[in-house]
Amino acid sequence: MVDYKEAISKAREPVDTLLENAEAIWTTLGFSGEELADRVLDMVEKFEAVCTPLLTAEKAFLEKKRGETEALKEKAGALAREIGLETRVDAALPILEQFAATQRELERLQAAQRKKAEELAQAVAEAEALGLKIGEEVMLGPEATMEDVRAEVERLEARQKRQADELRELVARVEKEVERMGAEPAKYAVPPDVSGIEGVRTANQRLRQLEVLEQERMGQVQKIRARIKGMVAELGETLEFRLAMEGEITGVDDGLCILASNKENDRFIRDLAKYDGKRTQHVVGSARFVAHMQQLEEEYTKAVAEKQKRVGRGRGGGSRRAATDRDARDGARDGVRDGPRDATKDGPREGGRRREAG
């Protein structure tokens, strides 16, 4: 700590020496009291003339440093309020020490401000990244505070949660449609690592693709029905279908199509009943229904070809089935049931299904 008394004592030494020397001179001269008073007054005036500017300069320096210190304190205080901290400068310190302490405090506050600004910028960047991910505009102005960012992030996270729920629902719809339509799962799957707005867009895109596929299938079925309708007109009748019994010959005769007994044809027969009269988009757009219609068209095509072959041979409408049916009708009078039986049921053409165009 500076010893001001010692410093002042050293400043007084030359003054005291000057006065002592003046006293010795004045004693030697033997001035009268009046003359001595004049000499002392003259010396004091000259001394004041020299010292007053020096003292004025010191006072000016004091006021300058006091003003600089107060300005620095105001700056530090404003910054402290802005970033939510307090200043830590002892007002009892001398002005120059206050100034130095305030400078150090301002540097501390500025460092804290930079840190907060970096944290705010990072938080804003994270909020914007979240907004971009979920396709939501971030509502933050240039003067946004950390509290504003936290509130916005809460809003975005709530939207993200709703979007995640929406995505799960869309993915479930896609999977359900893929299963219903018999589409290729891998082709229409929504990648599990895709989320946010990209996931929602991908899922909606898959649904649109499935809708296009469904429309294509409906158009395909419509064309198949038109062709089958034409073949029904050419045959003059719709066909009935059943599976062949053991040892029975397969083929088409007299409106009855006897199919080989296998899993594929068994499913075809069951689908005849399942799809009978069904024309809804939900059914028509499925792969199984399209395959069923294609097989139905194929069987009608075979029947038309067989009829044309018989006509070409000059057999007209006669057939093995016609003779068989005549025998069956004759036998019916003796208690024999009419027509070949289904593999599982009795009755006239029991198990047979008549199908025109799905």
mmCIF file of C-alpha atoms in Angstrom:
data_model
loop_
_atom_site.group_PDB
_atom_site.id
_atom_site.type_symbol
_atom_site.label_atom_id
_atom_site.label_comp_id
_atom_site.label_asym_id
_atom_site.label_seq_id
_atom_site.Cartn_x
_atom_site.Cartn_y
_atom_site.Cartn_z
ATOM 1 C CA MET A 1 0.000 0.000 0.000
ATOM 2 C CA VAL A 2 1.291 3.480 -0.868
ATOM 3 C CA ASP A 3 2.464 5.634 2.114
ATOM 4 C CA TYR A 4 1.065 9.047 1.199
ATOM 5 C CA LYS A 5 2.447 10.719 4.375
ATOM 6 C CA GLU A 6 5.981 9.783 3.431
ATOM 7 C CA ALA A 7 5.455 11.063 -0.117
ATOM 8 C CA ILE A 8 4.118 14.408 1.164
ATOM 9 C CA SER A 9 6.982 14.657 3.633
ATOM 10 C CA LYS A 10 9.454 14.350 0.788
ATOM 11 C CA ALA A 11 7.562 17.013 -1.160
ATOM 12 C CA ARG A 12 7.770 19.343 1.804
ATOM 13 C CA GLU A 13 11.575 19.051 2.235
ATOM 14 C CA PRO A 14 12.592 21.493 -0.531
ATOM 15 C CA VAL A 15 9.900 23.933 0.576
ATOM 16 C CA ASP A 16 11.062 23.776 4.170
ATOM 17 C CA THR A 17 14.680 24.246 3.067
ATOM 18 C CA LEU A 18 13.648 27.264 0.984
ATOM 19 C CA LEU A 19 11.876 28.849 3.931
ATOM 20 C CA GLU A 20 14.759 28.122 6.292
ATOM 21 C CA ASN A 21 17.249 29.758 3.913
ATOM 22 C CA ALA A 22 14.934 32.747 3.470
ATOM 23 C CA GLU A 23 14.674 33.099 7.240
ATOM 24 C CA ALA A 24 18.470 33.111 7.596
ATOM 25 C CA ILE A 25 18.824 35.753 4.913
ATOM 26 C CA TRP A 26 16.090 37.896 6.363
ATOM 27 C CA THR A 27 17.679 37.627 9.834
ATOM 28 C CA THR A 28 21.068 38.646 8.491
ATOM 29 C CA LEU A 29 19.516 41.584 6.709
ATOM 30 C CA GLY A 30 17.616 42.603 9.777
ATOM 31 C CA PHE A 31 14.336 43.521 8.080
ATOM 32 C CA SER A 32 11.877 45.433 10.070
ATOM 33 C CA GLY A 33 8.566 43.752 10.830
ATOM 34 C CA GLU A 34 6.788 45.551 8.009
ATOM 35 C CA GLU A 35 9.534 44.779 5.503
ATOM 36 C CA LEU A 36 9.558 41.129 6.583
ATOM 37 C CA ALA A 37 5.800 40.905 6.122
ATOM 38 C CA ASP A 38 6.122 42.317 2.617
ATOM 39 C CA ARG A 39 8.870 39.828 1.777
ATOM 40 C CA VAL A 40 6.853 36.881 3.092
ATOM 41 C CA LEU A 41 3.717 37.991 1.230
ATOM 42 C CA ASP A 42 5.681 38.350 -1.991
ATOM 43 C CA MET A 43 7.159 34.877 -1.584
ATOM 44 C CA VAL A 44 3.752 33.327 -0.831
ATOM 45 C CA GLU A 45 2.243 34.959 -3.921
ATOM 46 C CA LYS A 46 5.054 33.625 -6.070
ATOM 47 C CA PHE A 47 4.755 30.219 -4.471
ATOM 48 C CA GLU A 48 0.993 30.139 -5.101
ATOM 49 C CA ALA A 49 1.535 31.289 -8.671
ATOM 50 C CA VAL A 50 3.727 28.274 -9.242
ATOM 51 C CA CYS A 51 1.707 25.707 -7.251
ATOM 52 C CA THR A 52 -1.849 26.673 -8.212
ATOM 53 C CA PRO A 53 -1.556 25.443 -11.853
ATOM 54 C CA LEU A 54 -0.016 22.241 -10.593
ATOM 55 C CA LEU A 55 -2.850 21.710 -8.153
ATOM 56 C CA THR A 56 -5.421 22.609 -10.803
ATOM 57 C CA ALA A 57 -3.904 20.012 -13.121
ATOM 58 C CA GLU A 58 -4.071 17.399 -10.380
ATOM 59 C CA LYS A 59 -7.724 18.224 -9.726
ATOM 60 C CA ALA A 60 -8.477 17.995 -13.448
ATOM 61 C CA PHE A 61 -6.798 14.589 -13.601
ATOM 62 C CA LEU A 62 -8.875 13.518 -10.607
ATOM 63 C CA GLU A 63 -12.142 14.578 -12.265
ATOM 64 C CA LYS A 64 -11.116 12.945 -15.521
ATOM 65 C CA LYS A 65 -10.407 9.636 -13.825
ATOM 66 C CA ARG A 66 -13.559 9.907 -11.735
ATOM 67 C CA GLY A 67 -15.595 10.490 -14.924
ATOM 68 C CA GLU A 68 -13.879 7.634 -16.749
ATOM 69 C CA THR A 69 -14.473 5.352 -13.790
ATOM 70 C CA GLU A 70 -18.165 6.275 -13.565
ATOM 71 C CA ALA A 71 -18.610 5.770 -17.317
ATOM 72 C CA LEU A 72 -16.888 2.412 -17.081
ATOM 73 C CA LYS A 73 -19.111 1.467 -14.141
ATOM 74 C CA GLU A 74 -22.236 2.401 -16.105
ATOM 75 C CA LYS A 75 -21.072 0.303 -19.057
ATOM 76 C CA ALA A 76 -20.300 -2.645 -16.817
ATOM 77 C CA GLY A 77 -23.615 -2.244 -14.989
ATOM 78 C CA ALA A 78 -25.616 -2.161 -18.231
ATOM 79 C CA LEU A 79 -23.816 -5.245 -19.492
ATOM 80 C CA ALA A 80 -24.361 -7.016 -16.185
ATOM 81 C CA ARG A 81 -28.101 -6.303 -16.327
ATOM 82 C CA GLU A 82 -28.249 -7.468 -19.943
ATOM 83 C CA ILE A 83 -26.713 -10.853 -19.211
ATOM 84 C CA GLY A 84 -28.284 -11.238 -15.777
ATOM 85 C CA LEU A 85 -25.145 -10.917 -13.639
ATOM 86 C CA GLU A 86 -23.947 -8.493 -10.966
ATOM 87 C CA THR A 87 -20.899 -6.201 -10.884
ATOM 88 C CA ARG A 88 -18.338 -6.734 -8.157
ATOM 89 C CA VAL A 89 -16.436 -3.437 -7.623
ATOM 90 C CA ASP A 90 -15.815 -1.959 -4.131
ATOM 91 C CA ALA A 91 -16.949 1.674 -4.194
ATOM 92 C CA ALA A 92 -14.712 2.438 -1.186
ATOM 93 C CA LEU A 93 -11.553 1.942 -3.227
ATOM 94 C CA PRO A 94 -9.567 4.958 -4.468
ATOM 95 C CA ILE A 95 -10.594 6.214 -7.898
ATOM 96 C CA LEU A 96 -7.681 4.699 -9.818
ATOM 97 C CA GLU A 97 -8.138 1.339 -8.103
ATOM 98 C CA GLN A 98 -11.876 1.483 -8.839
ATOM 99 C CA PHE A 99 -11.069 2.220 -12.471
ATOM 100 C CA ALA A 100 -8.709 -0.754 -12.733
ATOM 101 C CA ALA A 101 -11.136 -3.030 -10.883
ATOM 102 C CA THR A 102 -14.011 -1.908 -13.113
ATOM 103 C CA GLN A 103 -11.920 -2.644 -16.206
ATOM 104 C CA ARG A 104 -11.278 -6.166 -14.953
ATOM 105 C CA GLU A 105 -14.968 -6.576 -14.117
ATOM 106 C CA LEU A 106 -15.974 -5.372 -17.575
ATOM 107 C CA GLU A 107 -13.632 -7.902 -19.171
ATOM 108 C CA ARG A 108 -15.199 -10.653 -17.035
ATOM 109 C CA LEU A 109 -18.694 -9.566 -18.032
ATOM 110 C CA GLN A 110 -17.736 -9.344 -21.713
ATOM 111 C CA ALA A 111 -16.341 -12.881 -21.557
ATOM 112 C CA ALA A 112 -19.597 -14.034 -19.958
ATOM 113 C CA GLN A 113 -21.543 -12.167 -22.654
ATOM 114 C CA ARG A 114 -19.574 -13.896 -25.419
ATOM 115 C CA LYS A 115 -20.204 -17.248 -23.805
ATOM 116 C CA LYS A 116 -23.931 -16.540 -23.517
ATOM 117 C CA ALA A 117 -23.995 -15.328 -27.122
ATOM 118 C CA GLU A 118 -22.305 -18.544 -28.246
ATOM 119 C CA GLU A 119 -24.766 -20.593 -26.202
ATOM 120 C CA LEU A 120 -27.661 -18.604 -27.663
ATOM 121 C CA ALA A 121 -26.335 -19.031 -31.205
ATOM 122 C CA GLN A 122 -25.945 -22.770 -30.616
ATOM 123 C CA ALA A 123 -29.467 -23.005 -29.205
ATOM 124 C CA VAL A 124 -30.873 -21.065 -32.182
ATOM 125 C CA ALA A 125 -28.970 -23.334 -34.589
ATOM 126 C CA GLU A 126 -30.386 -26.415 -32.871
ATOM 127 C CA ALA A 127 -33.892 -24.944 -32.991
ATOM 128 C CA GLU A 128 -33.495 -24.183 -36.702
ATOM 129 C CA ALA A 129 -32.181 -27.698 -37.343
ATOM 130 C CA LEU A 130 -35.203 -29.131 -35.543
ATOM 131 C CA GLY A 131 -37.519 -26.856 -37.505
ATOM 132 C CA LEU A 132 -35.893 -27.938 -40.762
ATOM 133 C CA LYS A 133 -36.207 -31.597 -39.805
ATOM 134 C CA ILE A 134 -39.929 -31.364 -39.130
ATOM 135 C CA GLY A 135 -40.605 -28.813 -41.885
ATOM 136 C CA GLU A 136 -41.716 -26.128 -39.446
ATOM 137 C CA GLU A 137 -40.813 -22.433 -39.651
ATOM 138 C CA VAL A 138 -38.797 -21.260 -36.643
ATOM 139 C CA MET A 139 -40.396 -18.176 -35.074
ATOM 140 C CA LEU A 140 -37.322 -16.412 -33.653
ATOM 141 C CA GLY A 141 -36.450 -12.786 -34.310
ATOM 142 C CA PRO A 142 -32.979 -11.187 -34.231
ATOM 143 C CA GLU A 143 -33.567 -10.013 -30.644
ATOM 144 C CA ALA A 144 -34.582 -13.438 -29.363
ATOM 145 C CA THR A 145 -33.389 -14.359 -25.889
ATOM 146 C CA MET A 146 -32.518 -17.762 -24.492
ATOM 147 C CA GLU A 147 -35.983 -17.858 -22.911
ATOM 148 C CA ASP A 148 -37.507 -17.217 -26.348
ATOM 149 C CA VAL A 149 -35.439 -20.043 -27.823
ATOM 150 C CA ARG A 150 -36.459 -22.458 -25.061
ATOM 151 C CA ALA A 151 -40.127 -21.637 -25.614
ATOM 152 C CA GLU A 152 -39.747 -22.118 -29.374
ATOM 153 C CA VAL A 153 -37.947 -25.433 -28.903
ATOM 154 C CA GLU A 154 -40.798 -26.623 -26.680
ATOM 155 C CA ARG A 155 -43.264 -25.718 -29.430
ATOM 156 C CA LEU A 156 -41.169 -27.477 -32.070
ATOM 157 C CA GLU A 157 -40.721 -30.582 -29.920
ATOM 158 C CA ALA A 158 -44.482 -30.768 -29.392
ATOM 159 C CA ARG A 159 -44.933 -30.530 -33.173
ATOM 160 C CA GLN A 160 -42.243 -33.180 -33.627
ATOM 161 C CA LYS A 161 -44.132 -35.530 -31.305
ATOM 162 C CA ARG A 162 -47.381 -34.992 -33.217
ATOM 163 C CA GLN A 163 -45.475 -35.541 -36.449
ATOM 164 C CA ALA A 164 -43.981 -38.773 -35.115
ATOM 165 C CA ASP A 165 -47.493 -39.979 -34.269
ATOM 166 C CA GLU A 166 -48.640 -38.950 -37.741
ATOM 167 C CA LEU A 167 -45.723 -40.814 -39.313
ATOM 168 C CA ARG A 168 -46.520 -43.982 -37.358
ATOM 169 C CA GLU A 169 -50.122 -43.796 -38.555
ATOM 170 C CA LEU A 170 -49.006 -43.253 -42.158
ATOM 171 C CA VAL A 171 -46.530 -46.143 -41.994
ATOM 172 C CA ALA A 172 -49.275 -48.371 -40.594
ATOM 173 C CA ARG A 173 -51.554 -47.298 -43.471
ATOM 174 C CA VAL A 174 -48.831 -48.062 -46.000
ATOM 175 C CA GLU A 175 -48.245 -51.510 -44.504
ATOM 176 C CA LYS A 176 -51.982 -52.198 -44.433
ATOM 177 C CA GLU A 177 -52.409 -51.120 -48.063
ATOM 178 C CA VAL A 178 -49.393 -53.168 -49.140
ATOM 179 C CA GLU A 179 -50.885 -56.227 -47.454
ATOM 180 C CA ARG A 180 -54.369 -55.592 -48.879
ATOM 181 C CA MET A 181 -53.116 -55.040 -52.394
ATOM 182 C CA GLY A 182 -50.518 -57.788 -52.268
ATOM 183 C CA ALA A 183 -47.835 -55.298 -53.301
ATOM 184 C CA GLU A 184 -44.114 -55.820 -52.836
ATOM 185 C CA PRO A 185 -43.299 -54.715 -49.240
ATOM 186 C CA ALA A 186 -39.685 -53.754 -49.962
ATOM 187 C CA LYS A 187 -40.739 -51.485 -52.822
ATOM 188 C CA TYR A 188 -43.212 -49.466 -50.773
ATOM 189 C CA ALA A 189 -41.641 -49.627 -47.313
ATOM 190 C CA VAL A 190 -40.808 -46.393 -45.479
ATOM 191 C CA PRO A 191 -37.137 -46.644 -44.370
ATOM 192 C CA PRO A 192 -36.968 -46.908 -40.551
ATOM 193 C CA ASP A 193 -34.147 -44.362 -40.372
ATOM 194 C CA VAL A 194 -36.276 -41.684 -42.054
ATOM 195 C CA SER A 195 -38.159 -39.405 -39.683
ATOM 196 C CA GLY A 196 -39.586 -35.903 -39.392
ATOM 197 C CA ILE A 197 -41.038 -34.162 -42.413
ATOM 198 C CA GLU A 198 -38.951 -36.355 -44.724
ATOM 199 C CA GLY A 199 -40.567 -39.446 -43.236
ATOM 200 C CA VAL A 200 -44.066 -37.976 -43.584
ATOM 201 C CA ARG A 201 -43.373 -36.992 -47.190
ATOM 202 C CA THR A 202 -41.960 -40.439 -47.952
ATOM 203 C CA ALA A 203 -44.976 -42.174 -46.400
ATOM 204 C CA ASN A 204 -47.415 -39.963 -48.318
ATOM 205 C CA GLN A 205 -45.451 -40.628 -51.495
ATOM 206 C CA ARG A 206 -45.756 -44.387 -50.899
ATOM 207 C CA LEU A 207 -49.508 -44.028 -50.410
ATOM 208 C CA ARG A 208 -49.773 -42.087 -53.680
ATOM 209 C CA GLN A 209 -47.732 -44.769 -55.443
ATOM 210 C CA LEU A 210 -50.034 -47.444 -54.058
ATOM 211 C CA GLU A 211 -53.032 -45.421 -55.191
ATOM 212 C CA VAL A 212 -51.574 -45.258 -58.708
ATOM 213 C CA LEU A 213 -50.966 -49.009 -58.607
ATOM 214 C CA GLU A 214 -54.551 -49.555 -57.488
ATOM 215 C CA GLN A 215 -55.888 -47.406 -60.331
ATOM 216 C CA GLU A 216 -53.733 -49.325 -62.808
ATOM 217 C CA ARG A 217 -55.084 -52.617 -61.499
ATOM 218 C CA MET A 218 -58.657 -51.363 -61.663
ATOM 219 C CA GLY A 219 -58.073 -50.356 -65.266
ATOM 220 C CA GLN A 220 -56.553 -53.772 -65.941
ATOM 221 C CA VAL A 221 -59.548 -55.528 -64.353
ATOM 222 C CA GLN A 222 -61.952 -53.382 -66.358
ATOM 223 C CA LYS A 223 -60.261 -54.466 -69.593
ATOM 224 C CA ILE A 224 -60.302 -58.116 -68.508
ATOM 225 C CA ARG A 225 -64.015 -57.889 -67.733
ATOM 226 C CA ALA A 226 -64.682 -56.387 -71.140
ATOM 227 C CA ARG A 227 -62.797 -59.222 -72.843
ATOM 228 C CA ILE A 228 -64.593 -61.855 -70.754
ATOM 229 C CA LYS A 229 -67.937 -60.250 -71.597
ATOM 230 C CA GLY A 230 -67.090 -60.589 -75.269
ATOM 231 C CA MET A 231 -66.158 -64.255 -74.812
ATOM 232 C CA VAL A 232 -69.404 -64.922 -72.908
ATOM 233 C CA ALA A 233 -71.281 -63.510 -75.884
ATOM 234 C CA GLU A 234 -69.273 -65.713 -78.241
ATOM 235 C CA LEU A 235 -69.906 -68.809 -76.122
ATOM 236 C CA GLY A 236 -73.559 -67.925 -75.660
ATOM 237 C CA GLU A 237 -73.366 -68.739 -71.957
ATOM 238 C CA THR A 238 -71.392 -68.124 -68.800
ATOM 239 C CA LEU A 239 -69.199 -70.885 -67.461
ATOM 240 C CA GLU A 240 -69.535 -72.899 -64.303
ATOM 241 C CA PHE A 241 -66.405 -74.115 -62.562
ATOM 242 C CA ARG A 242 -65.617 -77.023 -60.288
ATOM 243 C CA LEU A 243 -62.699 -79.282 -59.458
ATOM 244 C CA ALA A 244 -62.354 -82.631 -61.164
ATOM 245 C CA MET A 245 -63.171 -85.729 -59.160
ATOM 246 C CA GLU A 246 -60.698 -88.577 -59.079
ATOM 247 C CA GLY A 247 -60.183 -89.957 -62.567
ATOM 248 C CA GLU A 248 -62.416 -87.339 -64.169
ATOM 249 C CA ILE A 249 -61.284 -85.690 -67.398
ATOM 250 C CA THR A 250 -60.680 -81.938 -67.196
ATOM 251 C CA GLY A 251 -61.838 -79.457 -69.783
ATOM 252 C CA VAL A 252 -64.789 -77.344 -70.865
ATOM 253 C CA ASP A 253 -68.020 -78.771 -72.178
ATOM 254 C CA ASP A 254 -71.608 -77.553 -72.229
ATOM 255 C CA GLY A 255 -70.877 -74.512 -70.044
ATOM 256 C CA LEU A 256 -69.074 -76.505 -67.347
ATOM 257 C CA CYS A 257 -65.348 -76.056 -66.806
ATOM 258 C CA ILE A 258 -63.788 -78.925 -64.894
ATOM 259 C CA LEU A 259 -60.430 -77.930 -63.451
ATOM 260 C CA ALA A 260 -57.604 -80.133 -62.298
ATOM 261 C CA SER A 261 -57.745 -80.719 -58.565
ATOM 262 C CA ASN A 262 -54.838 -78.750 -57.123
ATOM 263 C CA LYS A 263 -54.250 -75.955 -54.626
ATOM 264 C CA GLU A 264 -54.213 -73.222 -57.243
ATOM 265 C CA ASN A 265 -57.539 -74.243 -58.757
ATOM 266 C CA ASP A 266 -59.051 -74.893 -55.342
ATOM 267 C CA ARG A 267 -58.225 -71.328 -54.416
ATOM 268 C CA PHE A 268 -59.689 -70.145 -57.728
ATOM 269 C CA ILE A 269 -62.965 -71.947 -56.996
ATOM 270 C CA ARG A 270 -63.127 -70.473 -53.484
ATOM 271 C CA ASP A 271 -62.360 -67.009 -54.835
ATOM 272 C CA LEU A 272 -65.285 -67.321 -57.243
ATOM 273 C CA ALA A 273 -67.579 -67.361 -54.237
ATOM 274 C CA LYS A 274 -65.522 -64.817 -52.320
ATOM 275 C CA TYR A 275 -65.506 -62.242 -55.103
ATOM 276 C CA ASP A 276 -68.995 -62.928 -56.438
ATOM 277 C CA GLY A 277 -70.540 -59.520 -57.141
ATOM 278 C CA LYS A 278 -67.643 -57.665 -55.500
ATOM 279 C CA ARG A 279 -66.761 -54.545 -57.431
ATOM 280 C CA THR A 280 -65.487 -52.227 -54.692
ATOM 281 C CA GLN A 281 -62.166 -50.474 -55.115
ATOM 282 C CA HIS A 282 -60.950 -52.151 -51.934
ATOM 283 C CA VAL A 283 -61.301 -55.574 -53.574
ATOM 284 C CA VAL A 284 -60.651 -54.782 -57.222
ATOM 285 C CA GLY A 285 -57.283 -53.167 -56.482
ATOM 286 C CA SER A 286 -55.806 -56.243 -54.774
ATOM 287 C CA ALA A 287 -53.212 -58.410 -56.495
ATOM 288 C CA ARG A 288 -55.173 -61.550 -55.618
ATOM 289 C CA PHE A 289 -58.286 -60.255 -57.348
ATOM 290 C CA VAL A 290 -56.311 -59.303 -60.459
ATOM 291 C CA ALA A 291 -54.712 -62.761 -60.527
ATOM 292 C CA HIS A 292 -58.153 -64.316 -60.089
ATOM 293 C CA MET A 293 -59.533 -62.317 -63.005
ATOM 294 C CA GLN A 294 -56.552 -63.257 -65.149
ATOM 295 C CA GLN A 295 -57.160 -66.948 -64.481
ATOM 296 C CA LEU A 296 -60.867 -66.472 -65.176
ATOM 297 C CA GLU A 297 -59.998 -64.838 -68.499
ATOM 298 C CA GLU A 298 -57.602 -67.668 -69.253
ATOM 299 C CA GLU A 299 -60.306 -70.283 -68.661
ATOM 300 C CA TYR A 300 -62.760 -68.400 -70.890
ATOM 301 C CA THR A 301 -60.061 -68.104 -73.551
ATOM 302 C CA LYS A 302 -59.571 -71.881 -73.431
ATOM 303 C CA ALA A 303 -63.330 -72.425 -73.677
ATOM 304 C CA VAL A 304 -63.601 -70.162 -76.734
ATOM 305 C CA ALA A 305 -60.636 -71.886 -78.361
ATOM 306 C CA GLU A 306 -62.211 -75.299 -77.731
ATOM 307 C CA LYS A 307 -65.522 -74.185 -79.214
ATOM 308 C CA GLN A 308 -63.783 -72.790 -82.290
ATOM 309 C CA LYS A 309 -61.881 -76.057 -82.650
ATOM 310 C CA ARG A 310 -65.111 -78.060 -82.545
ATOM 311 C CA VAL A 311 -66.762 -75.784 -85.067
ATOM 312 C CA GLY A 312 -63.730 -76.160 -87.305
ATOM 313 C CA ARG A 313 -64.066 -79.923 -87.207
ATOM 314 C CA GLY A 314 -67.707 -79.626 -88.184
ATOM 315 C CA ARG A 315 -68.898 -80.922 -84.846
ATOM 316 C CA GLY A 316 -71.114 -77.991 -84.216
ATOM 317 C CA GLY A 317 -72.252 -77.811 -80.644
ATOM 318 C CA GLY A 318 -72.148 -81.577 -80.102
ATOM 319 C CA SER A 319 -69.883 -82.815 -77.374
ATOM 320 C CA ARG A 320 -68.884 -85.555 -75.035
ATOM 321 C CA ARG A 321 -70.604 -83.644 -72.270
ATOM 322 C CA ALA A 322 -73.887 -83.520 -74.223
ATOM 323 C CA ALA A 323 -74.000 -87.304 -74.469
ATOM 324 C CA THR A 324 -73.035 -87.643 -70.852
ATOM 325 C CA ASP A 325 -75.798 -85.270 -69.805
ATOM 326 C CA ARG A 326 -78.378 -87.151 -71.864
ATOM 327 C CA ASP A 327 -77.357 -90.371 -70.145
ATOM 328 C CA ALA A 328 -77.522 -88.580 -66.821
ATOM 329 C CA ARG A 329 -81.037 -87.305 -67.516
ATOM 330 C CA ASP A 330 -82.137 -90.799 -68.495
ATOM 331 C CA GLY A 331 -80.512 -92.176 -65.378
ATOM 332 C CA ALA A 332 -82.194 -89.572 -63.189
ATOM 333 C CA ARG A 333 -85.476 -91.433 -63.677
ATOM 334 C CA ASP A 334 -83.786 -94.427 -62.060
ATOM 335 C CA GLY A 335 -82.683 -92.401 -59.029
ATOM 336 C CA VAL A 336 -79.299 -91.298 -60.374
ATOM 337 C CA ARG A 337 -78.586 -87.596 -59.677
ATOM 338 C CA ASP A 338 -78.047 -85.228 -62.585
ATOM 339 C CA GLY A 339 -74.527 -84.177 -63.649
ATOM 340 C CA PRO A 340 -71.059 -84.907 -62.324
ATOM 341 C CA ARG A 341 -70.696 -84.252 -58.630
ATOM 342 C CA ASP A 342 -68.372 -81.849 -56.855
ATOM 343 C CA ALA A 343 -65.536 -83.465 -54.987
ATOM 344 C CA THR A 344 -67.192 -82.688 -51.653
ATOM 345 C CA LYS A 345 -70.912 -82.195 -52.295
ATOM 346 C CA ASP A 346 -73.889 -83.903 -53.927
ATOM 347 C CA GLY A 347 -76.428 -82.300 -56.202
ATOM 348 C CA PRO A 348 -76.585 -81.092 -59.799
ATOM 349 C CA ARG A 349 -73.197 -79.518 -60.522
ATOM 350 C CA GLU A 350 -72.786 -78.992 -56.806
ATOM 351 C CA GLY A 351 -69.592 -77.032 -56.204
ATOM 352 C CA GLY A 352 -69.646 -75.560 -59.687
ATOM 353 C CA ARG A 353 -69.517 -71.762 -59.951
ATOM 354 C CA ARG A 354 -70.846 -69.751 -62.833
ATOM 355 C CA ARG A 355 -68.720 -66.642 -63.404
ATOM 356 C CA GLU A 356 -68.999 -64.005 -66.067
ATOM 357 C CA ALA A 357 -66.666 -61.102 -65.386
ATOM 358 C CA GLY A 358 -65.726 -60.964 -61.737
#
